[in-house]
Short mmCIF file of C-alpha atoms and ligand atoms in Angstrom, two decimals:
data_model
loop_
_atom_site.label_atom_id
_atom_site.label_comp_id
_atom_site.label_asym_id
_atom_site.label_seq_id
_atom_site.Cartn_x
_atom_site.Cartn_y
_atom_site.Cartn_z
CA MET A 994 78.45 79.53 75.19
CA THR A 995 80.16 80.02 78.49
CA LYS A 996 83.71 78.95 78.92
CA LYS A 997 85.76 78.59 82.01
CA LEU A 998 88.72 80.36 83.13
CA TYR A 999 91.30 79.24 85.83
CA ILE A 1000 93.78 81.73 86.93
CA GLN A 1001 96.60 81.42 89.34
CA THR A 1002 98.02 84.82 90.70
CA LEU A 1003 101.44 85.22 92.26
CA GLY A 1004 103.17 88.41 93.51
CA CYS A 1005 101.96 91.88 94.76
CA ALA A 1006 98.66 93.63 94.84
CA MET A 1007 99.32 95.09 91.54
CA ASN A 1008 99.17 91.42 90.15
CA GLU A 1009 95.89 90.82 91.97
CA ARG A 1010 94.58 93.90 90.23
CA ASP A 1011 95.98 92.91 86.81
CA SER A 1012 94.22 89.40 87.40
CA GLU A 1013 90.99 91.31 88.40
CA HIS A 1014 91.19 93.15 85.11
CA ILE A 1015 91.79 89.97 82.97
CA ILE A 1016 88.85 88.15 84.51
CA ALA A 1017 86.54 91.26 83.91
CA GLU A 1018 87.65 91.66 80.39
CA LEU A 1019 87.30 88.01 79.52
CA ALA A 1020 83.88 87.65 81.40
CA GLN A 1021 82.33 90.68 79.55
CA LYS A 1022 83.87 90.17 76.00
CA GLU A 1023 84.51 86.42 75.85
CA SER A 1024 81.79 84.96 78.33
CA TYR A 1025 84.35 83.22 80.41
CA LYS A 1026 83.29 82.26 84.07
CA LEU A 1027 85.90 81.44 86.77
CA THR A 1028 86.44 78.05 88.02
CA ASP A 1029 88.75 76.80 90.94
CA ASN A 1030 89.55 73.53 89.17
CA PRO A 1031 92.06 73.81 86.28
CA LYS A 1032 91.01 70.47 85.00
CA ASP A 1033 87.72 71.91 84.12
CA ALA A 1034 88.92 74.99 82.42
CA ASP A 1035 89.01 76.01 78.86
CA LEU A 1036 91.76 78.72 79.65
CA ILE A 1037 94.45 78.38 82.13
CA LEU A 1038 96.31 81.59 82.98
CA ILE A 1039 99.33 81.81 85.22
CA ASN A 1040 99.97 85.55 86.34
CA THR A 1041 103.42 85.45 87.34
CA CYS A 1042 105.94 87.52 89.72
CA SER A 1043 109.57 87.64 89.00
CA VAL A 1044 110.84 89.94 92.01
CA ARG A 1045 112.64 86.81 93.35
CA GLU A 1046 114.15 83.87 91.51
CA LYS A 1047 112.37 81.13 93.15
CA PRO A 1048 108.66 81.41 91.92
CA GLU A 1049 110.17 82.21 88.43
CA ARG A 1050 112.18 78.96 88.57
CA LYS A 1051 108.91 77.02 89.46
CA LEU A 1052 106.87 78.36 86.40
CA PHE A 1053 107.97 75.67 83.75
CA SER A 1054 107.07 72.83 86.33
CA GLU A 1055 103.77 74.31 86.90
CA ILE A 1056 103.17 74.64 83.14
CA GLY A 1057 104.14 71.05 82.83
CA GLN A 1058 101.59 70.12 85.58
CA PHE A 1059 98.68 72.08 83.99
CA ALA A 1060 99.43 70.71 80.48
CA LEU A 1061 99.33 67.11 81.90
CA HIS A 1062 96.04 67.55 83.56
CA LYS A 1063 94.05 70.15 81.29
CA LYS A 1064 90.85 69.47 79.27
CA ASP A 1065 91.67 68.56 75.49
CA GLY A 1066 91.90 71.73 73.58
CA ALA A 1067 92.25 74.00 76.77
CA LYS A 1068 94.65 76.95 76.22
CA ILE A 1069 97.53 77.85 78.62
CA GLY A 1070 98.57 81.69 78.98
CA VAL A 1071 101.35 83.12 80.95
CA CYS A 1072 101.07 86.68 81.91
CA GLY A 1073 102.58 89.17 84.33
CA CYS A 1074 106.20 89.96 85.34
CA THR A 1075 107.79 86.92 84.21
CA ALA A 1076 105.89 87.15 81.08
CA SER A 1077 107.71 90.38 80.57
CA HIS A 1078 111.13 89.16 81.66
CA LEU A 1079 111.22 86.04 79.65
CA GLY A 1080 108.98 86.72 76.68
CA SER A 1081 109.21 84.33 73.74
CA GLU A 1082 111.59 82.31 75.51
CA ILE A 1083 108.49 80.80 77.41
CA ILE A 1084 106.97 79.45 74.21
CA LYS A 1085 110.41 78.24 73.11
CA LYS A 1086 110.96 76.30 76.37
CA SER A 1087 107.42 75.05 76.72
CA PRO A 1088 105.35 74.27 73.68
CA HIS A 1089 102.27 73.89 75.73
CA VAL A 1090 101.99 77.64 76.17
CA ASP A 1091 99.59 79.36 73.73
CA PHE A 1092 100.47 82.85 74.52
CA VAL A 1093 102.64 85.25 76.57
CA LEU A 1094 101.15 88.40 77.79
CA GLY A 1095 103.40 90.97 79.71
CA ALA A 1096 102.54 92.91 82.94
CA ARG A 1097 102.24 96.10 80.97
CA ASN A 1098 100.05 94.76 78.12
CA ILE A 1099 97.26 93.32 80.13
CA SER A 1100 94.47 95.25 78.24
CA LYS A 1101 95.45 93.15 75.20
CA ILE A 1102 94.06 89.85 76.72
CA THR A 1103 91.23 89.45 74.27
CA GLN A 1104 93.61 89.79 71.30
CA VAL A 1105 96.22 87.30 72.35
CA LEU A 1106 93.61 84.95 73.16
CA HIS A 1107 92.79 84.52 69.38
CA THR A 1108 96.36 84.73 68.12
CA PRO A 1109 98.18 81.59 68.10
CA LYS A 1110 101.70 81.80 69.92
CA ALA A 1111 101.24 85.51 70.51
CA VAL A 1112 103.87 87.26 72.52
CA GLU A 1113 102.89 90.66 73.69
CA VAL A 1114 105.51 92.11 76.08
CA ASP A 1115 106.23 95.69 74.81
CA ILE A 1116 107.59 97.49 77.63
CA ASP A 1117 106.63 101.00 76.17
CA TYR A 1118 103.11 100.12 75.62
CA ASP A 1119 100.95 102.57 77.39
CA ASP A 1120 97.38 101.50 78.64
CA SER A 1121 97.04 104.35 81.25
CA THR A 1122 93.83 105.56 79.66
CA TYR A 1123 92.38 102.16 78.78
CA VAL A 1124 89.04 101.58 80.59
CA PHE A 1125 88.81 97.96 81.71
CA ALA A 1126 85.59 96.16 81.91
CA SER A 1127 84.18 96.12 85.46
CA PRO A 1128 84.27 93.03 87.71
CA GLN A 1129 80.91 91.43 87.71
CA THR A 1130 80.65 91.00 91.53
CA MET A 1131 81.90 93.68 93.88
CA GLY A 1132 82.81 93.26 97.64
CA ILE A 1133 83.15 96.13 100.00
CA LYS A 1134 86.90 96.66 99.28
CA ALA A 1135 88.24 97.53 95.84
CA LEU A 1136 91.88 97.84 94.23
CA LEU A 1137 92.46 100.94 92.09
CA ASN A 1138 95.67 101.51 90.32
CA ILE A 1139 96.65 104.92 89.99
CA SER A 1140 99.87 104.51 88.03
CA ILE A 1141 101.72 101.77 85.95
CA GLY A 1142 105.43 101.26 85.81
CA CYS A 1143 108.06 102.54 87.91
CA ASP A 1144 111.05 105.13 87.26
CA LYS A 1145 113.12 104.28 90.33
CA LYS A 1146 116.24 102.48 89.79
CA CYS A 1147 116.60 100.40 93.00
CA SER A 1148 119.72 98.35 92.27
CA TYR A 1149 118.00 95.11 93.31
CA CYS A 1150 114.77 95.39 91.65
CA ILE A 1151 113.50 93.95 88.45
CA VAL A 1152 110.19 95.90 88.33
CA PRO A 1153 111.37 98.74 86.15
CA PHE A 1154 112.27 96.18 83.45
CA THR A 1155 109.09 94.14 83.76
CA ARG A 1156 106.68 97.16 84.04
CA GLY A 1157 108.43 100.00 82.29
CA LYS A 1158 108.46 103.70 82.78
CA GLU A 1159 106.02 105.24 85.20
CA ILE A 1160 102.91 106.82 83.82
CA SER A 1161 99.99 108.12 86.02
CA ILE A 1162 96.33 107.54 85.03
CA PRO A 1163 94.48 110.58 84.37
CA GLN A 1164 92.67 111.89 87.54
CA ASP A 1165 89.24 112.12 85.82
CA LEU A 1166 89.31 108.33 85.03
CA LEU A 1167 90.32 107.65 88.58
CA LEU A 1168 87.51 109.80 90.18
CA SER A 1169 84.90 108.28 87.80
CA GLU A 1170 85.96 104.78 88.44
CA ALA A 1171 85.85 105.46 92.24
CA ARG A 1172 82.38 106.89 91.89
CA LYS A 1173 81.18 103.92 89.93
CA LEU A 1174 82.76 101.55 92.58
CA ALA A 1175 81.08 103.46 95.43
CA ALA A 1176 77.81 103.31 93.62
CA GLN A 1177 78.21 99.52 93.67
CA GLY A 1178 78.69 99.27 97.39
CA VAL A 1179 82.50 99.57 97.81
CA LYS A 1180 83.41 101.28 100.86
CA GLU A 1181 87.16 100.91 101.06
CA LEU A 1182 89.60 101.78 98.18
CA LEU A 1183 93.18 100.33 98.06
CA LEU A 1184 95.06 102.77 95.66
CA LEU A 1185 97.94 100.99 93.87
CA GLY A 1186 101.14 101.81 92.33
CA GLN A 1187 104.77 100.88 92.42
CA ASN A 1188 105.42 104.22 93.87
CA VAL A 1189 102.13 105.84 94.68
CA ASN A 1190 103.24 109.18 96.15
CA ASN A 1191 105.18 109.92 92.90
CA TYR A 1192 101.71 110.27 91.38
CA GLY A 1193 101.26 113.11 88.66
CA VAL A 1194 104.75 113.35 87.62
CA ARG A 1195 103.99 112.02 84.01
CA PHE A 1196 100.76 111.59 82.06
CA SER A 1197 100.50 110.33 78.60
CA VAL A 1198 97.76 112.93 77.91
CA PRO A 1199 97.73 116.80 78.43
CA HIS A 1200 96.92 116.92 82.23
CA GLU A 1201 96.47 119.66 85.05
CA ARG A 1202 99.10 119.44 87.71
CA VAL A 1203 97.94 117.04 90.37
CA ASP A 1204 100.02 115.22 93.02
CA PHE A 1205 99.31 112.37 95.25
CA THR A 1206 98.27 114.57 98.20
CA THR A 1207 95.58 116.40 96.08
CA LEU A 1208 94.47 113.02 94.51
CA LEU A 1209 94.01 111.58 97.90
CA ARG A 1210 91.92 114.71 98.91
CA ASN A 1211 89.90 114.52 95.91
CA LEU A 1212 88.90 110.82 96.26
CA SER A 1213 88.28 111.29 99.90
CA GLU A 1214 85.28 113.60 98.90
CA ILE A 1215 83.45 110.81 97.13
CA GLU A 1216 80.43 109.99 98.97
CA GLY A 1217 80.24 106.38 99.99
CA ILE A 1218 83.81 105.78 100.05
CA ALA A 1219 84.56 105.44 103.70
CA ARG A 1220 88.18 104.42 103.78
CA LEU A 1221 91.18 105.05 101.56
CA ARG A 1222 94.39 103.02 101.75
CA PHE A 1223 97.42 103.04 99.40
CA THR A 1224 100.40 101.04 98.71
CA SER A 1225 103.45 101.60 98.40
CA PRO A 1226 104.65 105.09 99.10
CA HIS A 1227 108.38 105.62 98.62
CA PRO A 1228 110.08 107.26 101.93
CA LEU A 1229 111.92 109.73 99.77
CA HIS A 1230 108.70 111.41 98.33
CA MET A 1231 106.91 111.57 101.83
CA ASN A 1232 106.96 115.34 102.17
CA ASP A 1233 105.45 117.20 105.05
CA GLU A 1234 102.45 118.26 102.98
CA PHE A 1235 101.49 114.73 102.27
CA LEU A 1236 102.08 113.65 106.00
CA ALA A 1237 99.75 116.42 107.11
CA GLU A 1238 97.05 115.36 104.83
CA PHE A 1239 97.54 111.88 105.78
CA ALA A 1240 97.16 112.74 109.41
CA ARG A 1241 94.22 115.17 108.89
CA ASN A 1242 92.04 113.39 106.43
CA LYS A 1243 89.56 111.30 108.35
CA LYS A 1244 88.91 108.90 105.45
CA ILE A 1245 92.54 107.94 105.02
CA CYS A 1246 93.27 104.96 107.19
CA LYS A 1247 95.82 105.42 109.64
CA ALA A 1248 98.09 102.70 108.31
CA ILE A 1249 100.93 103.04 105.95
CA HIS A 1250 103.44 100.71 104.35
CA ILE A 1251 106.87 102.40 104.23
CA PRO A 1252 109.40 100.16 102.64
CA LEU A 1253 112.66 100.49 104.59
CA GLN A 1254 114.82 97.77 102.70
CA SER A 1255 117.69 98.28 104.95
CA GLY A 1256 118.57 100.30 108.04
CA SER A 1257 122.18 100.89 107.08
CA SER A 1258 122.82 103.98 105.17
CA LYS A 1259 125.75 102.37 103.43
CA ILE A 1260 123.62 99.69 102.09
CA LEU A 1261 120.65 102.06 101.22
CA LYS A 1262 123.19 103.99 99.13
CA ALA A 1263 124.30 100.59 97.42
CA MET A 1264 120.78 99.93 96.83
CA LYS A 1265 120.09 103.38 95.23
CA ARG A 1266 117.28 104.06 97.39
CA GLY A 1267 117.92 107.87 97.68
CA TYR A 1268 117.55 108.29 101.55
CA SER A 1269 119.54 107.38 104.73
CA LYS A 1270 118.72 105.56 107.86
CA GLU A 1271 118.25 109.07 109.60
CA TRP A 1272 115.84 110.44 106.88
CA TYR A 1273 113.78 107.22 107.14
CA LEU A 1274 113.74 107.67 111.07
CA ASP A 1275 112.86 111.38 110.56
CA ARG A 1276 109.87 110.71 108.18
CA VAL A 1277 108.42 108.20 110.67
CA ALA A 1278 108.85 110.61 113.63
CA ARG A 1279 107.16 113.40 111.48
CA LEU A 1280 104.27 111.07 110.50
CA ARG A 1281 103.79 110.13 114.23
CA GLU A 1282 104.02 113.93 115.37
CA PHE A 1283 101.51 115.06 112.59
CA CYS A 1284 99.04 112.17 113.64
CA ALA A 1285 99.45 113.14 117.31
CA HIS A 1286 98.67 116.74 116.31
CA GLU A 1287 95.39 115.52 115.03
CA GLY A 1288 94.70 113.29 118.11
CA VAL A 1289 95.73 110.13 116.34
CA MET A 1290 97.77 108.24 118.75
CA ASP A 1291 98.12 104.99 116.81
CA VAL A 1292 99.32 104.76 113.28
CA GLY A 1293 100.08 101.43 111.96
CA ILE A 1294 103.36 101.31 110.05
CA GLY A 1295 104.34 98.34 107.76
CA THR A 1296 107.67 97.69 105.93
CA ASP A 1297 109.52 95.55 103.61
CA ILE A 1298 113.22 94.36 104.32
CA ILE A 1299 115.85 92.75 102.33
CA VAL A 1300 118.57 90.95 104.25
CA GLY A 1301 121.99 89.81 102.68
CA PHE A 1302 122.23 92.47 100.07
CA PRO A 1303 125.85 92.30 98.73
CA GLY A 1304 128.24 94.14 101.16
CA GLU A 1305 125.94 93.74 104.23
CA SER A 1306 128.15 93.54 107.15
CA GLU A 1307 127.11 92.40 110.65
CA ALA A 1308 127.23 96.12 111.74
CA ASP A 1309 124.98 96.90 108.83
CA PHE A 1310 122.28 94.47 109.80
CA GLU A 1311 122.42 95.57 113.29
CA ASP A 1312 121.62 99.11 111.88
CA THR A 1313 118.48 97.27 110.54
CA LEU A 1314 117.53 95.65 113.72
CA GLU A 1315 117.96 99.16 115.36
CA VAL A 1316 115.56 100.73 113.08
CA VAL A 1317 113.15 97.70 113.62
CA ARG A 1318 113.40 98.29 117.22
CA ALA A 1319 112.92 102.03 117.09
CA VAL A 1320 109.96 102.05 114.71
CA GLU A 1321 108.14 98.95 116.09
CA PHE A 1322 106.55 97.91 112.72
CA ASP A 1323 103.14 96.62 112.85
CA THR A 1324 103.63 94.44 109.73
CA MET A 1325 106.90 93.41 108.28
CA TYR A 1326 107.76 91.41 105.00
CA SER A 1327 111.35 90.24 105.05
CA PHE A 1328 113.22 88.54 102.42
CA ILE A 1329 116.73 87.29 101.72
CA TYR A 1330 118.28 89.13 98.70
CA SER A 1331 117.77 87.36 95.44
CA PRO A 1332 120.05 88.41 92.54
CA ARG A 1333 117.94 89.49 89.56
CA PRO A 1334 119.07 89.77 85.85
CA HIS A 1335 118.67 93.37 84.35
CA THR A 1336 119.38 94.97 87.73
CA SER A 1337 122.56 96.87 88.57
CA ALA A 1338 123.16 94.90 91.71
CA TYR A 1339 123.45 91.80 89.51
CA GLU A 1340 126.83 93.05 88.19
CA ILE A 1341 128.23 93.44 91.82
CA GLU A 1342 131.45 91.46 92.19
CA SER A 1343 130.90 88.00 93.89
CA SER A 1344 133.31 88.70 96.53
CA LEU A 1345 130.78 90.98 98.16
CA LEU A 1346 128.06 88.43 98.02
CA VAL A 1347 126.75 87.42 101.74
CA ASP A 1348 127.13 83.74 102.44
CA ALA A 1349 123.62 82.01 102.03
CA GLU A 1350 123.70 80.76 105.68
CA VAL A 1351 124.48 83.99 107.15
CA ALA A 1352 121.66 85.59 105.20
CA LYS A 1353 119.27 82.63 106.61
CA ASP A 1354 120.40 83.50 110.05
CA ARG A 1355 119.94 87.14 109.68
CA LEU A 1356 116.37 86.62 108.26
CA ALA A 1357 115.56 84.27 111.36
CA ARG A 1358 116.99 86.91 113.72
CA LEU A 1359 114.94 89.82 112.23
CA GLN A 1360 111.72 87.69 112.29
CA ASN A 1361 112.18 86.86 115.73
CA LEU A 1362 112.88 90.24 116.79
CA HIS A 1363 109.54 91.42 115.05
CA LYS A 1364 107.42 88.54 116.63
CA GLU A 1365 108.57 89.84 120.04
CA ILE A 1366 107.74 93.54 119.17
CA LEU A 1367 104.49 92.42 117.76
CA ALA A 1368 103.41 90.40 120.89
CA LYS A 1369 104.39 93.40 123.01
CA LYS A 1370 102.48 95.89 120.88
CA SER A 1371 99.45 93.68 120.95
CA GLN A 1372 99.48 93.60 124.66
CA ARG A 1373 99.25 97.21 124.66
CA GLU A 1374 96.32 97.19 122.39
CA ILE A 1375 94.14 95.81 125.17
CA GLY A 1376 91.46 98.06 126.32
CA LYS A 1377 91.65 100.38 123.20
CA ILE A 1378 88.41 101.09 121.30
CA VAL A 1379 88.78 100.95 117.54
CA GLU A 1380 86.40 101.14 114.52
CA VAL A 1381 86.41 97.94 112.55
CA LEU A 1382 85.02 97.36 109.06
CA ILE A 1383 83.47 93.85 109.06
CA GLU A 1384 84.96 91.63 106.21
CA ASN A 1385 84.02 88.24 107.41
CA HIS A 1386 81.51 86.54 109.71
CA HIS A 1387 80.76 82.97 110.89
CA THR A 1388 77.01 82.72 111.80
CA GLN A 1389 77.24 79.25 113.42
CA GLU A 1390 80.34 80.07 115.56
CA GLY A 1391 79.00 83.58 116.26
CA TRP A 1392 81.94 85.77 115.49
CA SER A 1393 82.85 88.42 113.00
CA GLU A 1394 86.25 89.68 111.53
CA GLY A 1395 87.59 92.91 110.05
CA ARG A 1396 90.49 95.31 110.12
CA SER A 1397 90.86 98.27 112.29
CA ASP A 1398 91.80 101.75 110.79
CA HIS A 1399 95.38 101.03 111.69
CA ASN A 1400 95.29 97.59 109.79
CA ARG A 1401 95.09 95.17 112.51
CA LEU A 1402 92.89 92.07 111.94
CA ILE A 1403 90.42 91.70 114.78
CA ARG A 1404 88.20 88.94 115.69
CA ILE A 1405 84.84 90.31 117.23
CA VAL A 1406 83.76 87.59 119.68
CA GLY A 1407 79.81 86.97 120.19
CA PHE A 1408 78.68 89.19 117.36
CA VAL A 1409 77.65 88.35 113.81
CA GLY A 1410 77.64 91.46 111.91
CA GLU A 1411 76.81 92.44 108.23
CA ILE A 1412 79.66 92.50 105.94
CA GLY A 1413 80.58 96.04 105.08
CA GLN A 1414 79.23 97.31 108.54
CA MET A 1415 81.32 99.48 110.76
CA VAL A 1416 81.39 98.70 114.45
CA ARG A 1417 83.11 99.94 117.33
CA VAL A 1418 85.13 97.37 119.25
CA ARG A 1419 87.04 97.21 122.51
CA ILE A 1420 90.12 95.00 122.27
CA THR A 1421 90.05 92.41 125.07
CA LYS A 1422 92.71 89.78 124.22
CA ALA A 1423 95.86 89.40 122.37
CA HIS A 1424 97.52 86.07 121.54
CA GLY A 1425 100.85 86.51 120.06
CA GLY A 1426 100.26 88.91 117.08
CA SER A 1427 96.52 88.59 116.90
CA LEU A 1428 93.75 90.47 118.53
CA SER A 1429 90.08 89.94 119.55
CA GLY A 1430 87.67 92.06 121.23
CA GLU A 1431 83.87 92.98 121.72
CA VAL A 1432 81.36 95.31 120.40
CA VAL A 1433 80.99 98.26 122.51
N1 5AD B 966 115.44 90.18 96.22
C1 5AD B 966 114.72 90.24 97.40
N2 5AD B 966 113.92 90.86 97.63
C2 5AD B 966 113.34 91.80 96.74
N3 5AD B 966 112.39 92.64 96.74
C3 5AD B 966 112.50 93.41 95.61
N4 5AD B 966 113.51 92.79 94.78
C4 5AD B 966 114.09 91.86 95.52
C5 5AD B 966 115.17 91.07 95.28
N5 5AD B 966 115.92 91.09 94.24
C6 5AD B 966 111.45 93.01 97.87
C7 5AD B 966 111.71 94.33 98.31
C8 5AD B 966 110.22 94.83 97.81
C9 5AD B 966 109.17 93.66 97.85
C10 5AD B 966 108.14 93.86 97.04
O1 5AD B 966 110.30 92.66 97.48
O2 5AD B 966 111.53 94.44 99.66
O3 5AD B 966 109.68 95.90 98.53
FE1 SF4 B 967 104.46 92.69 91.68
FE2 SF4 B 967 107.14 93.22 91.42
FE3 SF4 B 967 106.24 90.74 91.52
FE4 SF4 B 967 105.83 92.32 89.29
S1 SF4 B 967 107.93 91.50 90.00
S2 SF4 B 967 104.34 91.04 90.49
S3 SF4 B 967 105.66 94.27 90.22
S4 SF4 B 967 106.15 92.12 93.21
#
């Protein structure tokens, strides 16, 4: 008999991917179908994020709400990073929860489902060679995670504690999965890892030496895969060989997320990022040089920035603004520092903490600066011709929408294309940060 699954996913693309794995495992092995109504569900799953404190704090009120409205006999499971972080405490605090499944234990979903009050959060668990069931429906874009865990020790980050040490997924498995996806009509792959360009440092099976650059090259040779993207690389591991392949390989989209975190070398050191402001700017300059050498004049650069890290002075924050002005990021995710347990920054003395109002003001200034930059950059896009992969269309209103190679979302006016179709578009208008154009 078919049962219904409701799943709520918070956090990063890795969590999205974990949810996809869970949905596919439950569909194939337990006959679950997705519902978007929790009141209808036989199983309610909350796939959580713990990178900042706020969503974690909301978890218990959410469980309470689901418990109040759920069907009689329906189960509630908590998975993801908060599950790893809080473990059995979740069941102690909330008796409505039937099982807890850590971010590194996702392949055990069918086991915990049948074990009352199961808590599976082993941080050393290794499912890097586990072959998950395939999703039942496939779009034109697919996520593919190439490694699990993270070996970095960034002083603000709880992820190494929730996802454990870094292990790469064997290349053969990745290539065969990518071929399977291509055969199902996937055109664009988004490779995922906490630190993608550290690929190949550790495998849990005997393995030939393969680095991220080689993996990219091998994946790009698969017929049917038209575009490759990846997130997130670490600026420290962006060597020239990688930048050259990025620039040269036509299938690698010319958009890259390079988390800056701070523009101040002093704060970067306190964050244990392993690079300086100068190193970061040099890598961006090299990237643009390599791309220009290949005739690619536009490369989309995205970033993550934390403001209000302990000890951040006004001058340090000015350094961050300076980098933002210099690089002119195309996308920027920005956050106020949130102290997290199990991180080394959590122990920093309280006299160094940045006042909450000051941090809020810095975040607003940073975001305003970025808005101005984006509006200016968008104006410069007018007249350019770009390749767009159509992801969405509206027959009645007569438009399509998709992303350019350099990752800008573009509305194509007066054209209803097929989803998955690649079209050449001239950009004709920019409104704030958004772009529209017409087919040429
Ligand atoms: N506080 C605020 N932001 C954080 N991030 C990671 N840890 C914290 C924290 N403790 C941000 C970083 C990271 C993104 C996923 O979340 O910018 O790149
Ligand atoms: Fe993703 Fe990190 Fe949040 Fe876990 S804590 S879901 S790895 S962003």
